[in-house]
C-alpha positions in Angstrom: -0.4 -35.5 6.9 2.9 -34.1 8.5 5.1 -35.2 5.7 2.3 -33.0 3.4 2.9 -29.9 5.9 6.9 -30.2 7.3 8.2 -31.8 3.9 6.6 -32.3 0.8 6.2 -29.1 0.6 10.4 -28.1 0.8 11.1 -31.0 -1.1 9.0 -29.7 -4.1 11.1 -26.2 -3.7 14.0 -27.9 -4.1 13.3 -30.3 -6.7 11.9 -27.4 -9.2 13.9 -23.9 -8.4 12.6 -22.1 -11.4 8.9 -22.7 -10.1 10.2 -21.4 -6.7 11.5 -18.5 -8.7 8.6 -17.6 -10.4 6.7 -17.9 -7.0 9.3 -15.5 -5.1 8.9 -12.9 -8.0 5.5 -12.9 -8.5 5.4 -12.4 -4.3 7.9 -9.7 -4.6 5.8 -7.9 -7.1 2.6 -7.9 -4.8 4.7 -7.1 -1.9 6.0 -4.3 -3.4 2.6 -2.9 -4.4 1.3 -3.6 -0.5 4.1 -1.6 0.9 3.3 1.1 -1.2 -0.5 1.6 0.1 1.1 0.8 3.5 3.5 3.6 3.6 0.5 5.9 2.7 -1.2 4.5 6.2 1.8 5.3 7.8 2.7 8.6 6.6 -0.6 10.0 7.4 -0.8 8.8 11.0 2.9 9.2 12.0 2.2 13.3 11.2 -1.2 13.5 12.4 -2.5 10.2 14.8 -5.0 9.7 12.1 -5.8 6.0 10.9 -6.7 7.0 7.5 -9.7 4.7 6.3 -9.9 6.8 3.3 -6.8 5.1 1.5 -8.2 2.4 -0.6 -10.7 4.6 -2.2 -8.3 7.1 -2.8 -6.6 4.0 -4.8 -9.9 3.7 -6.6 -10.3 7.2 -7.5 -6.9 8.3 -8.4 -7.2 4.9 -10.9 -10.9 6.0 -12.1 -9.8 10.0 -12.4 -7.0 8.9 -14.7 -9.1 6.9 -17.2 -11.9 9.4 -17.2 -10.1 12.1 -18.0 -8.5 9.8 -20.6 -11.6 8.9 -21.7 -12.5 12.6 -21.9 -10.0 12.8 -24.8 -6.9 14.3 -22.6 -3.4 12.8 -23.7 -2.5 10.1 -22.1 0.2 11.9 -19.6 -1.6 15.0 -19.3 -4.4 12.9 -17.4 -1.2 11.8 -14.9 -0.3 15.6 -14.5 -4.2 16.2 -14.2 -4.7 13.5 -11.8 -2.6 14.7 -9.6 -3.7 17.8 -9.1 -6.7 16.7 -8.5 -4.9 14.5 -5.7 -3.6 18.1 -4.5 -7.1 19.6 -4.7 -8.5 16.5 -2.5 -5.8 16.8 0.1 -6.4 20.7 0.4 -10.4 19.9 0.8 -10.0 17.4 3.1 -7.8 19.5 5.7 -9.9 22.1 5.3 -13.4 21.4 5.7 -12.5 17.4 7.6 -9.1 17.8 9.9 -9.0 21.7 10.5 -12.7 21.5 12.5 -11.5 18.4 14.4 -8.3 19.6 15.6 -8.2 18.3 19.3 -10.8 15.8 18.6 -10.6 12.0 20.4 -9.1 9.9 18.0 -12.1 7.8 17.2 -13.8 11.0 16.0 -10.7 11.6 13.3 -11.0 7.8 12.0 -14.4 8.2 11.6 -14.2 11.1 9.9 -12.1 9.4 7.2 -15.0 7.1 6.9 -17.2 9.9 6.0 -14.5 10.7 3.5 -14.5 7.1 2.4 -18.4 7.1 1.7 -18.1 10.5 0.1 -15.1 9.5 -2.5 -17.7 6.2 -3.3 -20.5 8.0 -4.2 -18.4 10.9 -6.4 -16.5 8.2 -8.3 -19.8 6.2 -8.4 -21.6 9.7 -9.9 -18.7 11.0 -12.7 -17.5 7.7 -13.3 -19.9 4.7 -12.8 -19.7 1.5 -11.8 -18.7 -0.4 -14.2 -15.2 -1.8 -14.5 -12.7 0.0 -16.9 -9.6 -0.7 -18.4 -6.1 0.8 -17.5 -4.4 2.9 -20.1 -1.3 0.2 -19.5 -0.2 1.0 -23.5 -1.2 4.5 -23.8 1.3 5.6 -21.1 4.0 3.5 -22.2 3.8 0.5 -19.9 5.4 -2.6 -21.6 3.2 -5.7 -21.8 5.4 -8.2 -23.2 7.3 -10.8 -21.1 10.8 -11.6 -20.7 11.4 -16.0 -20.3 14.4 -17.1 -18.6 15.6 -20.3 -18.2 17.3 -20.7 -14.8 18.5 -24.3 -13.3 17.0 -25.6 -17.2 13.4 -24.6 -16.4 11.0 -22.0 -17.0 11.2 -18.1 -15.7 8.2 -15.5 -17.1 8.9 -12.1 -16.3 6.2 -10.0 -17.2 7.5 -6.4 -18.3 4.4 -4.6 -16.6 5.6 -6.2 -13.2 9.4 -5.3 -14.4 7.8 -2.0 -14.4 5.9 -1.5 -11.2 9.1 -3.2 -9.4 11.4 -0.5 -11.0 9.0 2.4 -10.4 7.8 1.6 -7.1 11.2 1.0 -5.4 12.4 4.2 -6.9 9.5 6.0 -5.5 10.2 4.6 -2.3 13.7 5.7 -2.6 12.2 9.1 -3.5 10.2 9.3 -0.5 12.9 8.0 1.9 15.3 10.9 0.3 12.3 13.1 0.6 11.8 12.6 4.4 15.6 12.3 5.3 16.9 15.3 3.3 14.8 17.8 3.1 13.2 20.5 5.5 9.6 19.5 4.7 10.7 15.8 5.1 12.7 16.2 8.4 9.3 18.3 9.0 7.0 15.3 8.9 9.5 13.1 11.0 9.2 15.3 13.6 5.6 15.9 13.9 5.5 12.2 14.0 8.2 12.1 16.8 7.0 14.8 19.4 4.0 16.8 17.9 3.8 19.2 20.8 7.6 19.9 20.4 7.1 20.0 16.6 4.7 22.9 16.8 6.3 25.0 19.1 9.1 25.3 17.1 6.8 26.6 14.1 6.1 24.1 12.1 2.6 24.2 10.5 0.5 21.4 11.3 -2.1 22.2 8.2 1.0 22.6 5.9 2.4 19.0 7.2 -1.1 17.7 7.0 -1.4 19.0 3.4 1.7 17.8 2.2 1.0 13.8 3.4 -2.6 13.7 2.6 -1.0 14.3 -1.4 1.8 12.3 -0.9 -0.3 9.7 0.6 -2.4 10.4 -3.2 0.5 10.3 -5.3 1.7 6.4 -4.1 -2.9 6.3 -4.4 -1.8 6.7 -8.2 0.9 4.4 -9.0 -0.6 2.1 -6.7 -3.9 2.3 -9.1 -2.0 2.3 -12.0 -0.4 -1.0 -11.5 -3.2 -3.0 -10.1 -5.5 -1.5 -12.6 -3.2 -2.9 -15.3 -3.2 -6.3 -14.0 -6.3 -6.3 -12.4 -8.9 -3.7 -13.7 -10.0 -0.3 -12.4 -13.1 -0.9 -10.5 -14.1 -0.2 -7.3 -13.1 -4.3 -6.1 -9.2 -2.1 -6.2 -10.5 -0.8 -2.6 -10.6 -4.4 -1.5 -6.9 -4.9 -2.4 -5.9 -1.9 -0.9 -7.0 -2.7 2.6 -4.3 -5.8 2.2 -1.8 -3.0 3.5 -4.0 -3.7 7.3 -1.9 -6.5 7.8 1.2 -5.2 6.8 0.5 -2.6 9.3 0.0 -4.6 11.9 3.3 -6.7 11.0 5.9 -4.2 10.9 4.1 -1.3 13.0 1.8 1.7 12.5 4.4 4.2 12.5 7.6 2.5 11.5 8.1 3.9 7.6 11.0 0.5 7.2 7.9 -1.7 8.7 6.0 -0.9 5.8 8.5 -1.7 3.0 9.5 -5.3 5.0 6.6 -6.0 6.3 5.0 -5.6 2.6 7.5 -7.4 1.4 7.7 -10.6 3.8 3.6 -10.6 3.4 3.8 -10.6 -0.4 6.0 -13.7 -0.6 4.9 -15.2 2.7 1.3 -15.4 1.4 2.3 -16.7 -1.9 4.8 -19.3 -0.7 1.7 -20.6 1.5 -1.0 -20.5 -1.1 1.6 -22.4 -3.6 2.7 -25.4 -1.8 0.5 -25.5 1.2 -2.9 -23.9 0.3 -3.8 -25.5 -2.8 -2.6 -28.8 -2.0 -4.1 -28.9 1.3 -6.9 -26.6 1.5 -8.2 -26.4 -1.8 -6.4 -22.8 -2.1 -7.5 -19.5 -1.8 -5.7 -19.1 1.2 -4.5 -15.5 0.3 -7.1 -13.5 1.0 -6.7 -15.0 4.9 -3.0 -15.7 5.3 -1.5 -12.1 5.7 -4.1 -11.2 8.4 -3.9 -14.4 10.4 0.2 -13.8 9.9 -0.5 -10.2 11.4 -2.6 -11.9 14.5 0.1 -14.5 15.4 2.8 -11.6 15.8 0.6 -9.3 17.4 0.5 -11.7 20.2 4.1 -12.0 20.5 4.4 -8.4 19.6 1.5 -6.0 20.2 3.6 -3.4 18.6 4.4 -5.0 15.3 8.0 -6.3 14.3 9.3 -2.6 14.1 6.8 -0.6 16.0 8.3 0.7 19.5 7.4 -0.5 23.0 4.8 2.0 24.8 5.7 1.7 28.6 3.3 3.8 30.5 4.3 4.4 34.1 1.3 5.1 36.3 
C-alpha cells in the first residue's frame, strides 16, 4: 500500500515522460481556464467586498447569449461584439437597481443579493434560451480543432489546437488585464478602491463607475471563459458547475490577491490532474477531481486562513 502511494506512482512519471507531459499540459490548460473565473471573483470583491455568487452563471449566459444570437442568424463575430454589450448592459443593470440600493449594506446582504442575481440570470437564460445543451461555434469563429502530435523522449505528445488556443488567448488576456490595472488611471482606480476604500472615495473616485467597470470586466473573462469550455465541453447550464471550481482557487492563493488567482489556478489545475492520474484511478477508482482542489484548499486554510497570497488580518482589540 505505501509503495502504491510514496512510489509507484513517481516511478511511473519517470519511466514514461511523454505521458507525464501530456498530463502537465492538459493540467495547465484547465488551470488556466480556473484562474480566469478566479480573477473575475477577485476583481469584483477587491473593489467592492462583494463575494460575487453570480459568476458561474454569468459563464453560462455569456456562452448561451453568443450561440443564440448566432443561432438568430448574426455573423459569427458580430454575436462576440453583441455579447458583449450585452455583458455591459448586465453590469450597468446590476449596479443600478442591485449594488446602488445596498450601498452600506452588511456584507451578507450584498452576497445574497448576487444570489438573487444568480436565480434571475437562470430563469432568463432558461426563458430565451432553453435548456437544452448547445454547441459552441468553435469553427465558425475561427477556433482550430486539429491537433498537433509530438514525439518527446520517443513517445507520444497530443496537443490539441483549441487548447493551444485558449492557452494563447487566456494568458494574453491576463496580461491585458494586469497592464490594464497597473497602467492605467481606471486600473490604478480599482487597485485602490480595493486597498483603502474610504481613502479611495475621498479622493473622487466614483464607486458606481469602479463598480461598473469590474462587473464587465468580470463578463468579458465570463466570455472567453464560456467560449472555451463550451468548445470542449458544451454550452449548458452544467458550465455553472465548472465555474464554481474557481472556490478553491480562491481559497488557495487568497480572495483579494489578483497573482493568487493566476498560481493558485494554475497549481490546482495540474495538482488535481497529477492526483487523478497516478493516484486516483489506481487507488480510488478515479474521479477524484471533482474533490481534490477543495480538500487541497481545506488543508492550506488550516495552515493559512488567509490563502497562500492573501495578507495577515491582525486586529488589535
Amino acid at each position: 500500500m505505501l509503495n502504491d502511494i510514496f512510489i509507484a506512482p513517481f516511478v511511473d512519471m519517470v519511466e514514461a515522460p511523454d505521458f507525464l507531459m501530456q498530463v502537465l499540459w492538459e493540467g495547465l490548460v484547465s488551470g488556466i481556464l480556473y484562474a480566469l473565473i478566479a480573477l473575475g471573483f477577485v476583481l469584483i470583491f477587491r473593489s467592492s467586498r462583494i463575494f460575487n455568487f453570480a459568476q458561474g452563471i454569468m459563464v453560462v449566459f455569456a456562452a448561451l447569449t453568443l450561440v443564440g444570437l448566432f443561432a438568430m442568424g448574426v455573423p459569427a463575430w458580430l454575436s462576440v461584439g453583441l455579447t458583449l454589450v450585452v455583458m455591459f448592459v448586465l453590469a450597468v443593470v446590476i449596479e443600478r437597481v442591485v449594488l446602488r440600493p445596498l450601498v452600506g449594506q452588511p456584507d451578507i446582504i450584498l452576497f445574497m443579493a448576487t444570489i438573487g442575481i444568480t436565480l434571475f440570470l437562470i430563469g432568463l437564460g432558461e426563458t430565451i434560451f432553453g435548456g437544452e445543451n448547445k454547441v459552441m461555434i468553435t469553427e465558425e469563429l475561427g477556433i482550430p480543432t486539429g491537433d498537433t502530435v509530438l514525439e518527446p523522449f520517443g513517445g507520444l505528445l497530443i496537443l490539441q489546437h483549441l487548447d493551444i488556443t485558449v492557452v494563447i488567448v487566456a494568458t494574453l488576456l491576463v496580461l491585458a488585464l494586469l497592464a490594464f490595472l497597473n497602467y492605467t488611471q481606471m486600473g490604478r482606480a480599482i487597485r485602490a478602491l480595493g486597498d483603502d476604500h474610504q481613502a479611495a472615495l475621498s479622493v473622487g473616485i466614483s464607486l458606481q463607475t469602479i463598480w461598473v467597470l469590474v462587473w464587465f470586466i468580470a463578463g468579458i473573462i465570463a466570455l472567453v471563459t464560456g467560449i472555451a469550455w463550451g468548445a470542449r465541453a458544451g454550452v449548458s447550464f452544467a458550465l455553472e458547475v465548472i465555474a464554481y471550481k474557481a472556490l478553491p482557487v480562491l481559497m488557495l492563493g487568497g480572495l483579494e490577491s489578483i497573482t493568487g488567482a493566476i498560481v493558485g489556478g494554475l497549481m490546482i489545475g495540474i495538482l488535481e490532474k497529477l492526483f487523478e492520474i497516478y493516484w486516483g484511478q489506481p487507488l480510488l477508482g478515479g474521479n477524484t477531481e471533482t474533490w481534490f482542489a477543495f480538500v487541497l484548499a481545506l488543508i492550506v486554510l488550516l495552515f493559512r486562513p488567509q490563502g497562500l497570497f492573501g495578507e495577515r488580518i491582525i486586529e488589535r482589540v
